[in-house]
PDB file of C-alpha atoms in Angstrom:
ATOM      1  CA  MET A   1     -91.743 -18.634 125.695  1.00  0.00           C
ATOM      2  CA  GLU A   2     -90.092 -15.540 124.276  1.00  0.00           C
ATOM      3  CA  ARG A   3     -87.891 -16.022 121.299  1.00  0.00           C
ATOM      4  CA  ASP A   4     -84.614 -14.810 123.033  1.00  0.00           C
ATOM      5  CA  LYS A   5     -85.469 -17.237 125.965  1.00  0.00           C
ATOM      6  CA  ILE A   6     -85.848 -20.067 123.638  1.00  0.00           C
ATOM      7  CA  GLU A   7     -82.674 -19.467 121.963  1.00  0.00           C
ATOM      8  CA  TYR A   8     -81.012 -19.035 125.254  1.00  0.00           C
ATOM      9  CA  VAL A   9     -82.234 -22.300 126.550  1.00  0.00           C
ATOM     10  CA  THR A  10     -81.438 -24.065 123.492  1.00  0.00           C
ATOM     11  CA  LEU A  11     -77.926 -23.139 123.297  1.00  0.00           C
ATOM     12  CA  ARG A  12     -77.468 -23.552 127.148  1.00  0.00           C
ATOM     13  CA  VAL A  13     -78.744 -27.162 127.012  1.00  0.00           C
ATOM     14  CA  ILE A  14     -76.445 -27.807 124.235  1.00  0.00           C
ATOM     15  CA  ARG A  15     -73.358 -26.309 126.032  1.00  0.00           C
ATOM     16  CA  ARG A  16     -74.389 -28.294 129.241  1.00  0.00           C
ATOM     17  CA  PHE A  17     -74.620 -31.555 127.684  1.00  0.00           C
ATOM     18  CA  PHE A  18     -72.543 -31.622 124.462  1.00  0.00           C
ATOM     19  CA  PHE A  19     -69.580 -29.500 124.893  1.00  0.00           C
ATOM     20  CA  ARG A  20     -66.569 -30.406 127.166  1.00  0.00           C
ATOM     21  CA  GLU A  21     -64.275 -27.675 128.358  1.00  0.00           C
ATOM     22  CA  SER A  22     -61.477 -29.015 126.255  1.00  0.00           C
ATOM     23  CA  SER A  23     -63.378 -28.601 123.024  1.00  0.00           C
ATOM     24  CA  LEU A  24     -64.391 -25.238 123.861  1.00  0.00           C
ATOM     25  CA  HIS A  25     -60.775 -24.419 124.581  1.00  0.00           C
ATOM     26  CA  LEU A  26     -60.121 -25.572 120.965  1.00  0.00           C
ATOM     27  CA  LEU A  27     -63.279 -24.172 119.334  1.00  0.00           C
ATOM     28  CA  GLY A  28     -64.158 -21.238 121.311  1.00  0.00           C
ATOM     29  CA  ARG A  29     -62.596 -18.781 119.135  1.00  0.00           C
ATOM     30  CA  TYR A  30     -64.705 -19.662 116.256  1.00  0.00           C
ATOM     31  CA  LEU A  31     -67.995 -19.900 118.262  1.00  0.00           C
ATOM     32  CA  PRO A  32     -70.186 -16.890 118.340  1.00  0.00           C
ATOM     33  CA  HIS A  33     -70.643 -14.969 121.640  1.00  0.00           C
ATOM     34  CA  TYR A  34     -68.148 -17.321 123.262  1.00  0.00           C
ATOM     35  CA  ARG A  35     -65.382 -15.672 125.192  1.00  0.00           C
ATOM     36  CA  VAL A  36     -62.300 -17.814 125.397  1.00  0.00           C
ATOM     37  CA  ASN A  37     -60.386 -17.654 128.733  1.00  0.00           C
ATOM     38  CA  VAL A  38     -57.481 -15.152 128.196  1.00  0.00           C
ATOM     39  CA  GLY A  39     -55.420 -17.139 130.493  1.00  0.00           C
ATOM     40  CA  LEU A  40     -55.167 -19.673 127.820  1.00  0.00           C
ATOM     41  CA  THR A  41     -53.984 -17.078 125.160  1.00  0.00           C
ATOM     42  CA  ASP A  42     -52.252 -14.423 126.963  1.00  0.00           C
ATOM     43  CA  PRO A  43     -51.236 -14.963 130.708  1.00  0.00           C
ATOM     44  CA  TRP A  44     -48.836 -11.964 130.616  1.00  0.00           C
ATOM     45  CA  ALA A  45     -51.867  -9.786 130.118  1.00  0.00           C
ATOM     46  CA  ILE A  46     -53.554 -11.041 133.228  1.00  0.00           C
ATOM     47  CA  ALA A  47     -50.305 -10.582 135.134  1.00  0.00           C
ATOM     48  CA  GLU A  48     -50.041  -7.099 133.950  1.00  0.00           C
ATOM     49  CA  SER A  49     -53.725  -6.417 134.805  1.00  0.00           C
ATOM     50  CA  TYR A  50     -52.883  -7.656 138.383  1.00  0.00           C
ATOM     51  CA  ALA A  51     -49.903  -5.465 138.506  1.00  0.00           C
ATOM     52  CA  ALA A  52     -51.695  -2.219 137.209  1.00  0.00           C
ATOM     53  CA  ASP A  53     -54.707  -2.553 139.753  1.00  0.00           C
ATOM     54  CA  LEU A  54     -52.467  -3.243 142.667  1.00  0.00           C
ATOM     55  CA  ALA A  55     -50.172  -0.170 141.654  1.00  0.00           C
ATOM     56  CA  LYS A  56     -53.306   1.980 142.185  1.00  0.00           C
ATOM     57  CA  ILE A  57     -53.302   1.155 145.873  1.00  0.00           C
ATOM     58  CA  GLY A  58     -49.674   1.455 146.224  1.00  0.00           C
ATOM     59  CA  VAL A  59     -48.694  -2.163 146.035  1.00  0.00           C
ATOM     60  CA  SER A  60     -46.125  -3.820 144.028  1.00  0.00           C
ATOM     61  CA  VAL A  61     -45.643  -7.721 143.498  1.00  0.00           C
ATOM     62  CA  ALA A  62     -41.798  -7.049 143.720  1.00  0.00           C
ATOM     63  CA  GLY A  63     -40.486  -9.027 146.575  1.00  0.00           C
ATOM     64  CA  LYS A  64     -43.909 -10.406 147.351  1.00  0.00           C
ATOM     65  CA  ARG A  65     -45.340 -13.867 147.996  1.00  0.00           C
ATOM     66  CA  VAL A  66     -48.366 -14.308 145.859  1.00  0.00           C
ATOM     67  CA  LEU A  67     -51.212 -16.712 145.735  1.00  0.00           C
ATOM     68  CA  GLU A  68     -53.231 -16.988 142.560  1.00  0.00           C
ATOM     69  CA  ILE A  69     -56.840 -18.476 142.824  1.00  0.00           C
ATOM     70  CA  GLY A  70     -58.131 -20.344 140.040  1.00  0.00           C
ATOM     71  CA  SER A  71     -54.952 -20.435 137.860  1.00  0.00           C
ATOM     72  CA  GLY A  72     -56.554 -22.578 135.271  1.00  0.00           C
ATOM     73  CA  ALA A  73     -54.885 -25.262 132.973  1.00  0.00           C
ATOM     74  CA  SER A  74     -51.394 -23.466 133.250  1.00  0.00           C
ATOM     75  CA  ASN A  75     -49.385 -21.797 135.705  1.00  0.00           C
ATOM     76  CA  GLY A  76     -48.658 -18.981 133.108  1.00  0.00           C
ATOM     77  CA  PRO A  77     -49.628 -15.940 135.095  1.00  0.00           C
ATOM     78  CA  GLY A  78     -47.639 -17.204 137.830  1.00  0.00           C
ATOM     79  CA  TYR A  79     -44.661 -17.389 135.752  1.00  0.00           C
ATOM     80  CA  ALA A  80     -45.295 -13.780 134.650  1.00  0.00           C
ATOM     81  CA  LEU A  81     -45.663 -12.489 138.101  1.00  0.00           C
ATOM     82  CA  VAL A  82     -42.267 -14.018 139.096  1.00  0.00           C
ATOM     83  CA  ALA A  83     -40.851 -12.220 135.913  1.00  0.00           C
ATOM     84  CA  MET A  84     -42.297  -8.995 137.498  1.00  0.00           C
ATOM     85  CA  GLY A  85     -40.493  -9.738 140.768  1.00  0.00           C
ATOM     86  CA  ALA A  86     -42.545 -11.789 143.053  1.00  0.00           C
ATOM     87  CA  VAL A  87     -40.370 -14.069 145.136  1.00  0.00           C
ATOM     88  CA  ARG A  88     -42.954 -16.977 145.151  1.00  0.00           C
ATOM     89  CA  VAL A  89     -46.126 -17.815 143.510  1.00  0.00           C
ATOM     90  CA  VAL A  90     -48.537 -20.586 144.486  1.00  0.00           C
ATOM     91  CA  CYS A  91     -51.109 -21.294 141.632  1.00  0.00           C
ATOM     92  CA  HIS A  92     -54.231 -22.815 143.030  1.00  0.00           C
ATOM     93  CA  GLU A  93     -56.353 -24.768 140.979  1.00  0.00           C
ATOM     94  CA  PRO A  94     -58.727 -27.389 142.352  1.00  0.00           C
ATOM     95  CA  TYR A  95     -60.828 -28.271 139.189  1.00  0.00           C
ATOM     96  CA  VAL A  96     -59.157 -27.724 135.772  1.00  0.00           C
ATOM     97  CA  ARG A  97     -56.969 -30.189 134.550  1.00  0.00           C
ATOM     98  CA  PHE A  98     -53.194 -29.252 134.100  1.00  0.00           C
ATOM     99  CA  ASP A  99     -52.157 -28.792 130.531  1.00  0.00           C
ATOM    100  CA  VAL A 100     -48.546 -30.128 130.588  1.00  0.00           C
ATOM    101  CA  GLY A 101     -48.014 -28.836 127.072  1.00  0.00           C
ATOM    102  CA  LEU A 102     -49.450 -25.363 127.383  1.00  0.00           C
ATOM    103  CA  ASP A 103     -47.641 -24.878 130.706  1.00  0.00           C
ATOM    104  CA  ALA A 104     -44.357 -25.906 129.039  1.00  0.00           C
ATOM    105  CA  LYS A 105     -45.178 -23.425 126.171  1.00  0.00           C
ATOM    106  CA  ASN A 106     -45.959 -20.425 128.663  1.00  0.00           C
ATOM    107  CA  LEU A 107     -42.543 -21.362 130.701  1.00  0.00           C
ATOM    108  CA  ALA A 108     -40.505 -21.556 127.633  1.00  0.00           C
ATOM    109  CA  ALA A 109     -41.928 -18.004 126.524  1.00  0.00           C
ATOM    110  CA  MET A 110     -41.044 -16.560 129.787  1.00  0.00           C
ATOM    111  CA  THR A 111     -37.626 -18.175 130.068  1.00  0.00           C
ATOM    112  CA  THR A 112     -36.630 -16.783 126.680  1.00  0.00           C
ATOM    113  CA  ARG A 113     -37.916 -13.462 127.593  1.00  0.00           C
ATOM    114  CA  PHE A 114     -36.308 -13.471 130.981  1.00  0.00           C
ATOM    115  CA  PRO A 115     -33.491 -15.692 130.920  1.00  0.00           C
ATOM    116  CA  LYS A 116     -32.029 -14.663 134.263  1.00  0.00           C
ATOM    117  CA  VAL A 117     -35.335 -15.282 136.126  1.00  0.00           C
ATOM    118  CA  LYS A 118     -35.450 -18.488 138.223  1.00  0.00           C
ATOM    119  CA  PHE A 119     -38.933 -19.790 137.618  1.00  0.00           C
ATOM    120  CA  ASN A 120     -38.762 -22.764 139.982  1.00  0.00           C
ATOM    121  CA  VAL A 121     -40.488 -20.529 142.613  1.00  0.00           C
ATOM    122  CA  VAL A 122     -43.659 -21.030 141.174  1.00  0.00           C
ATOM    123  CA  HIS A 123     -45.714 -24.016 142.634  1.00  0.00           C
ATOM    124  CA  ARG A 124     -49.137 -25.576 141.711  1.00  0.00           C
ATOM    125  CA  LEU A 125     -51.692 -26.975 144.518  1.00  0.00           C
ATOM    126  CA  LYS A 126     -55.291 -28.078 144.268  1.00  0.00           C
ATOM    127  CA  THR A 127     -55.902 -27.416 147.822  1.00  0.00           C
ATOM    128  CA  LEU A 128     -55.042 -24.595 150.334  1.00  0.00           C
ATOM    129  CA  ASP A 129     -55.039 -27.117 153.163  1.00  0.00           C
ATOM    130  CA  THR A 130     -51.337 -27.337 153.146  1.00  0.00           C
ATOM    131  CA  VAL A 131     -50.776 -23.752 152.785  1.00  0.00           C
ATOM    132  CA  PRO A 132     -49.266 -22.429 156.113  1.00  0.00           C
ATOM    133  CA  ASP A 133     -51.052 -19.667 157.901  1.00  0.00           C
ATOM    134  CA  HIS A 134     -49.978 -16.228 157.233  1.00  0.00           C
ATOM    135  CA  CYS A 135     -47.537 -17.021 154.364  1.00  0.00           C
ATOM    136  CA  VAL A 136     -48.904 -14.910 151.650  1.00  0.00           C
ATOM    137  CA  ASP A 137     -48.710 -11.236 150.796  1.00  0.00           C
ATOM    138  CA  ILE A 138     -50.957 -10.892 148.045  1.00  0.00           C
ATOM    139  CA  VAL A 139     -53.810 -12.866 146.832  1.00  0.00           C
ATOM    140  CA  VAL A 140     -54.889 -12.417 143.241  1.00  0.00           C
ATOM    141  CA  SER A 141     -57.718 -13.936 140.914  1.00  0.00           C
ATOM    142  CA  ASN A 142     -59.119 -13.239 137.571  1.00  0.00           C
ATOM    143  CA  SER A 143     -62.581 -14.232 136.466  1.00  0.00           C
ATOM    144  CA  VAL A 144     -62.746 -16.854 139.322  1.00  0.00           C
ATOM    145  CA  LEU A 145     -64.990 -15.732 142.074  1.00  0.00           C
ATOM    146  CA  GLU A 146     -68.181 -16.006 139.937  1.00  0.00           C
ATOM    147  CA  HIS A 147     -67.314 -19.837 139.693  1.00  0.00           C
ATOM    148  CA  VAL A 148     -66.684 -20.520 143.339  1.00  0.00           C
ATOM    149  CA  ALA A 149     -69.702 -22.464 144.894  1.00  0.00           C
ATOM    150  CA  ASP A 150     -69.050 -21.301 148.373  1.00  0.00           C
ATOM    151  CA  PRO A 151     -67.187 -18.131 148.503  1.00  0.00           C
ATOM    152  CA  ALA A 152     -67.739 -17.406 152.183  1.00  0.00           C
ATOM    153  CA  ALA A 153     -65.751 -20.628 152.862  1.00  0.00           C
ATOM    154  CA  LEU A 154     -62.961 -19.597 150.575  1.00  0.00           C
ATOM    155  CA  PHE A 155     -62.662 -16.122 152.058  1.00  0.00           C
ATOM    156  CA  VAL A 156     -62.197 -17.587 155.494  1.00  0.00           C
ATOM    157  CA  ASP A 157     -59.440 -19.833 153.941  1.00  0.00           C
ATOM    158  CA  LEU A 158     -57.829 -16.910 152.387  1.00  0.00           C
ATOM    159  CA  GLY A 159     -57.996 -14.902 155.427  1.00  0.00           C
ATOM    160  CA  ARG A 160     -55.994 -17.737 157.254  1.00  0.00           C
ATOM    161  CA  VAL A 161     -53.044 -17.732 154.701  1.00  0.00           C
ATOM    162  CA  LEU A 162     -52.949 -14.102 154.305  1.00  0.00           C
ATOM    163  CA  ALA A 163     -50.166 -12.368 156.172  1.00  0.00           C
ATOM    164  CA  PRO A 164     -50.783  -9.311 158.494  1.00  0.00           C
ATOM    165  CA  GLY A 165     -50.854  -6.264 156.154  1.00  0.00           C
ATOM    166  CA  GLY A 166     -51.510  -8.385 153.166  1.00  0.00           C
ATOM    167  CA  VAL A 167     -54.107  -7.570 150.372  1.00  0.00           C
ATOM    168  CA  MET A 168     -56.396  -9.523 147.999  1.00  0.00           C
ATOM    169  CA  LEU A 169     -57.225  -8.329 144.513  1.00  0.00           C
ATOM    170  CA  HIS A 170     -60.240 -10.020 142.823  1.00  0.00           C
ATOM    171  CA  ARG A 171     -61.197  -9.357 139.155  1.00  0.00           C
ATOM    172  CA  VAL A 172     -64.609 -10.769 138.682  1.00  0.00           C
ATOM    173  CA  ASP A 173     -66.833 -11.177 135.517  1.00  0.00           C
ATOM    174  CA  TYR A 174     -70.480 -11.228 136.563  1.00  0.00           C
ATOM    175  CA  ARG A 175     -71.832 -11.805 132.907  1.00  0.00           C
ATOM    176  CA  ASP A 176     -73.043 -15.042 131.606  1.00  0.00           C
ATOM    177  CA  HIS A 177     -69.750 -16.531 130.074  1.00  0.00           C
ATOM    178  CA  PHE A 178     -70.934 -17.961 127.016  1.00  0.00           C
ATOM    179  CA  PHE A 179     -73.659 -15.869 125.128  1.00  0.00           C
ATOM    180  CA  LYS A 180     -74.684 -12.515 124.127  1.00  0.00           C
ATOM    181  CA  TYR A 181     -77.127 -12.593 126.756  1.00  0.00           C
ATOM    182  CA  PRO A 182     -75.291 -11.502 129.906  1.00  0.00           C
ATOM    183  CA  PHE A 183     -78.350 -11.585 132.298  1.00  0.00           C
ATOM    184  CA  HIS A 184     -80.743 -14.143 130.904  1.00  0.00           C
ATOM    185  CA  PHE A 185     -79.352 -16.748 133.455  1.00  0.00           C
ATOM    186  CA  LEU A 186     -81.271 -14.780 136.372  1.00  0.00           C
ATOM    187  CA  MET A 187     -84.538 -15.863 134.766  1.00  0.00           C
ATOM    188  CA  PHE A 188     -84.340 -19.387 135.978  1.00  0.00           C
ATOM    189  CA  SER A 189     -85.028 -21.356 139.368  1.00  0.00           C
ATOM    190  CA  ARG A 190     -82.141 -22.810 141.174  1.00  0.00           C
ATOM    191  CA  PHE A 191     -83.269 -26.152 140.234  1.00  0.00           C
ATOM    192  CA  ALA A 192     -83.637 -25.520 136.416  1.00  0.00           C
ATOM    193  CA  TRP A 193     -80.295 -23.743 136.375  1.00  0.00           C
ATOM    194  CA  LYS A 194     -78.424 -26.492 138.279  1.00  0.00           C
ATOM    195  CA  ARG A 195     -79.912 -29.373 136.565  1.00  0.00           C
ATOM    196  CA  PHE A 196     -80.192 -28.361 132.917  1.00  0.00           C
ATOM    197  CA  LEU A 197     -78.533 -25.075 132.143  1.00  0.00           C
ATOM    198  CA  ASN A 198     -75.456 -24.452 134.340  1.00  0.00           C
ATOM    199  CA  PRO A 199     -72.425 -25.503 132.470  1.00  0.00           C
ATOM    200  CA  GLY A 200     -70.960 -26.917 135.713  1.00  0.00           C
ATOM    201  CA  ASP A 201     -69.330 -23.920 137.411  1.00  0.00           C
ATOM    202  CA  LEU A 202     -71.429 -20.611 137.069  1.00  0.00           C
ATOM    203  CA  SER A 203     -72.958 -19.852 140.419  1.00  0.00           C
ATOM    204  CA  ARG A 204     -74.717 -16.702 139.512  1.00  0.00           C
ATOM    205  CA  TRP A 205     -73.369 -14.793 142.507  1.00  0.00           C
ATOM    206  CA  ARG A 206     -73.744 -11.033 142.147  1.00  0.00           C
ATOM    207  CA  LEU A 207     -71.494  -8.270 143.450  1.00  0.00           C
ATOM    208  CA  ASP A 208     -73.466  -7.810 146.675  1.00  0.00           C
ATOM    209  CA  ASP A 209     -73.121 -11.558 147.477  1.00  0.00           C
ATOM    210  CA  HIS A 210     -69.280 -11.252 147.464  1.00  0.00           C
ATOM    211  CA  LEU A 211     -69.179  -8.031 149.357  1.00  0.00           C
ATOM    212  CA  SER A 212     -71.263  -9.549 152.144  1.00  0.00           C
ATOM    213  CA  ALA A 213     -69.253 -12.607 152.379  1.00  0.00           C
ATOM    214  CA  LEU A 214     -66.047 -10.809 152.432  1.00  0.00           C
ATOM    215  CA  ALA A 215     -67.535  -8.603 155.327  1.00  0.00           C
ATOM    216  CA  VAL A 216     -68.596 -11.726 157.203  1.00  0.00           C
ATOM    217  CA  ALA A 217     -64.959 -13.165 156.734  1.00  0.00           C
ATOM    218  CA  GLY A 218     -63.455 -10.184 158.277  1.00  0.00           C
ATOM    219  CA  PHE A 219     -62.410  -7.950 155.430  1.00  0.00           C
ATOM    220  CA  ASP A 220     -62.839  -4.423 154.397  1.00  0.00           C
ATOM    221  CA  THR A 221     -63.401  -4.140 150.761  1.00  0.00           C
ATOM    222  CA  GLN A 222     -63.051  -1.138 148.354  1.00  0.00           C
ATOM    223  CA  LEU A 223     -64.053  -1.292 144.616  1.00  0.00           C
ATOM    224  CA  LEU A 224     -61.286  -0.319 142.264  1.00  0.00           C
ATOM    225  CA  ALA A 225     -63.648  -0.453 139.289  1.00  0.00           C
ATOM    226  CA  CYS A 226     -67.338  -1.435 138.692  1.00  0.00           C
ATOM    227  CA  GLU A 227     -68.935  -1.689 135.286  1.00  0.00           C
ATOM    228  CA  SER A 228     -72.734  -2.326 134.587  1.00  0.00           C
ATOM    229  CA  ASP A 229     -74.961  -2.837 131.550  1.00  0.00           C
ATOM    230  CA  PRO A 230     -78.346  -1.416 132.316  1.00  0.00           C
ATOM    231  CA  GLU A 231     -79.544  -1.749 128.693  1.00  0.00           C
ATOM    232  CA  ALA A 232     -78.943  -5.527 128.547  1.00  0.00           C
ATOM    233  CA  PHE A 233     -80.322  -5.910 131.941  1.00  0.00           C
ATOM    234  CA  ALA A 234     -83.561  -3.998 131.034  1.00  0.00           C
ATOM    235  CA  GLN A 235     -84.129  -6.819 128.505  1.00  0.00           C
ATOM    236  CA  VAL A 236     -84.781  -9.161 131.399  1.00  0.00           C
ATOM    237  CA  ALA A 237     -85.498  -6.939 134.277  1.00  0.00           C
ATOM    238  CA  GLY A 238     -89.381  -7.760 134.033  1.00  0.00           C
ATOM    239  CA  ARG A 239     -88.764 -11.465 133.628  1.00  0.00           C
ATOM    240  CA  LEU A 240     -86.450 -12.220 136.676  1.00  0.00           C
ATOM    241  CA  HIS A 241     -87.086 -15.435 138.507  1.00  0.00           C
ATOM    242  CA  PRO A 242     -88.641 -14.693 142.042  1.00  0.00           C
ATOM    243  CA  ASP A 243     -85.177 -15.483 143.515  1.00  0.00           C
ATOM    244  CA  PHE A 244     -83.953 -12.381 141.917  1.00  0.00           C
ATOM    245  CA  GLN A 245     -87.050 -10.114 141.682  1.00  0.00           C
ATOM    246  CA  HIS A 246     -86.349  -8.482 145.105  1.00  0.00           C
ATOM    247  CA  ARG A 247     -82.608  -7.829 144.636  1.00  0.00           C
ATOM    248  CA  ASP A 248     -80.986  -4.491 144.179  1.00  0.00           C
ATOM    249  CA  PRO A 249     -81.138  -3.907 140.438  1.00  0.00           C
ATOM    250  CA  ASP A 250     -78.116  -1.924 140.276  1.00  0.00           C
ATOM    251  CA  MET A 251     -76.282  -4.930 141.704  1.00  0.00           C
ATOM    252  CA  LEU A 252     -77.747  -7.330 139.396  1.00  0.00           C
ATOM    253  CA  ALA A 253     -76.856  -5.244 136.435  1.00  0.00           C
ATOM    254  CA  VAL A 254     -73.260  -5.320 137.290  1.00  0.00           C
ATOM    255  CA  THR A 255     -71.206  -7.086 134.499  1.00  0.00           C
ATOM    256  CA  LYS A 256     -67.439  -6.534 136.034  1.00  0.00           C
ATOM    257  CA  ALA A 257     -65.744  -5.538 139.175  1.00  0.00           C
ATOM    258  CA  VAL A 258     -62.574  -5.172 140.662  1.00  0.00           C
ATOM    259  CA  MET A 259     -62.078  -5.527 144.403  1.00  0.00           C
ATOM    260  CA  VAL A 260     -59.328  -4.976 146.772  1.00  0.00           C
ATOM    261  CA  SER A 261     -59.800  -6.452 150.395  1.00  0.00           C
ATOM    262  CA  ARG A 262     -57.694  -6.012 153.638  1.00  0.00           C
ATOM    263  CA  VAL A 263     -58.427  -7.682 157.137  1.00  0.00           C
ATOM    264  CA  ALA A 264     -60.530  -5.302 158.935  1.00  0.00           C
ATOM    265  CA  SER A 265     -59.376  -3.571 161.940  1.00  0.00           C
ATOM    266  CA  GLY A 266     -60.367  -5.890 164.578  1.00  0.00           C
ATOM    267  CA  GLY A 267     -61.733  -8.437 162.386  1.00  0.00           C
ATOM    268  CA  GLN A 268     -60.691 -12.185 162.602  1.00  0.00           C
ATOM    269  CA  GLY A 269     -58.983 -11.520 165.879  1.00  0.00           C
ATOM    270  CA  GLU A 270     -58.883 -15.172 166.918  1.00  0.00           C
ATOM    271  CA  THR A 271     -57.276 -16.270 163.535  1.00  0.00           C
ATOM    272  CA  PHE A 272     -54.855 -13.403 162.865  1.00  0.00           C
TER     273      PHE A 272
END
């Protein structure tokens, strides 16, 4: 086994079986090659990125009903979106445990900065089942879709809650989230990845997987941004697992993407 692969497997196994997410939240800033979720450190930056990307297509969060998918341990970005003018924000988080202390800290910071804003319009839900049809103007997510086990089902659900004329903005990080090797996880079988290496929520979806699932769910999608790292991908291109060997290499090499989706004309007619 190649040296880099040995290093990768060793560190992945350690991460898989010996580190809890809560420990990484505390220690991540000191670990080499680990990227701490920016939602834990600067939720305003996430909300700003949403607003900036939406502005590129002429959409403002002001006066809008917003749903954030995968809000994490705190409603921080939701508070920031309300400060920017959103009339209601639903923070959807089915897996990450709510951190009461962190959320209180984020809310206090927003209240101090924007004393006249009413932040009680921010709500948190574990499931979308109770969200009424067509009640959301904007759906946003930041580094979430790559963790969703069944994006096709999620997109159908989001299509249900999205109001006519609504828009979805998804910022996706397609790299491995823990190490200096952004594409080494493409060298392993589904069994090996799921049983021994997956930290628990990294599904190895690629950009074309998401674009295809969005199209099937009835959405037209455009890319606002797309980054790739062909040099890093070249390190594994000749060692890909057969599951990935016949995939489009340009898609496999994508590291980040920003997608904007709207319901396609004539799509999802029976639902909308």
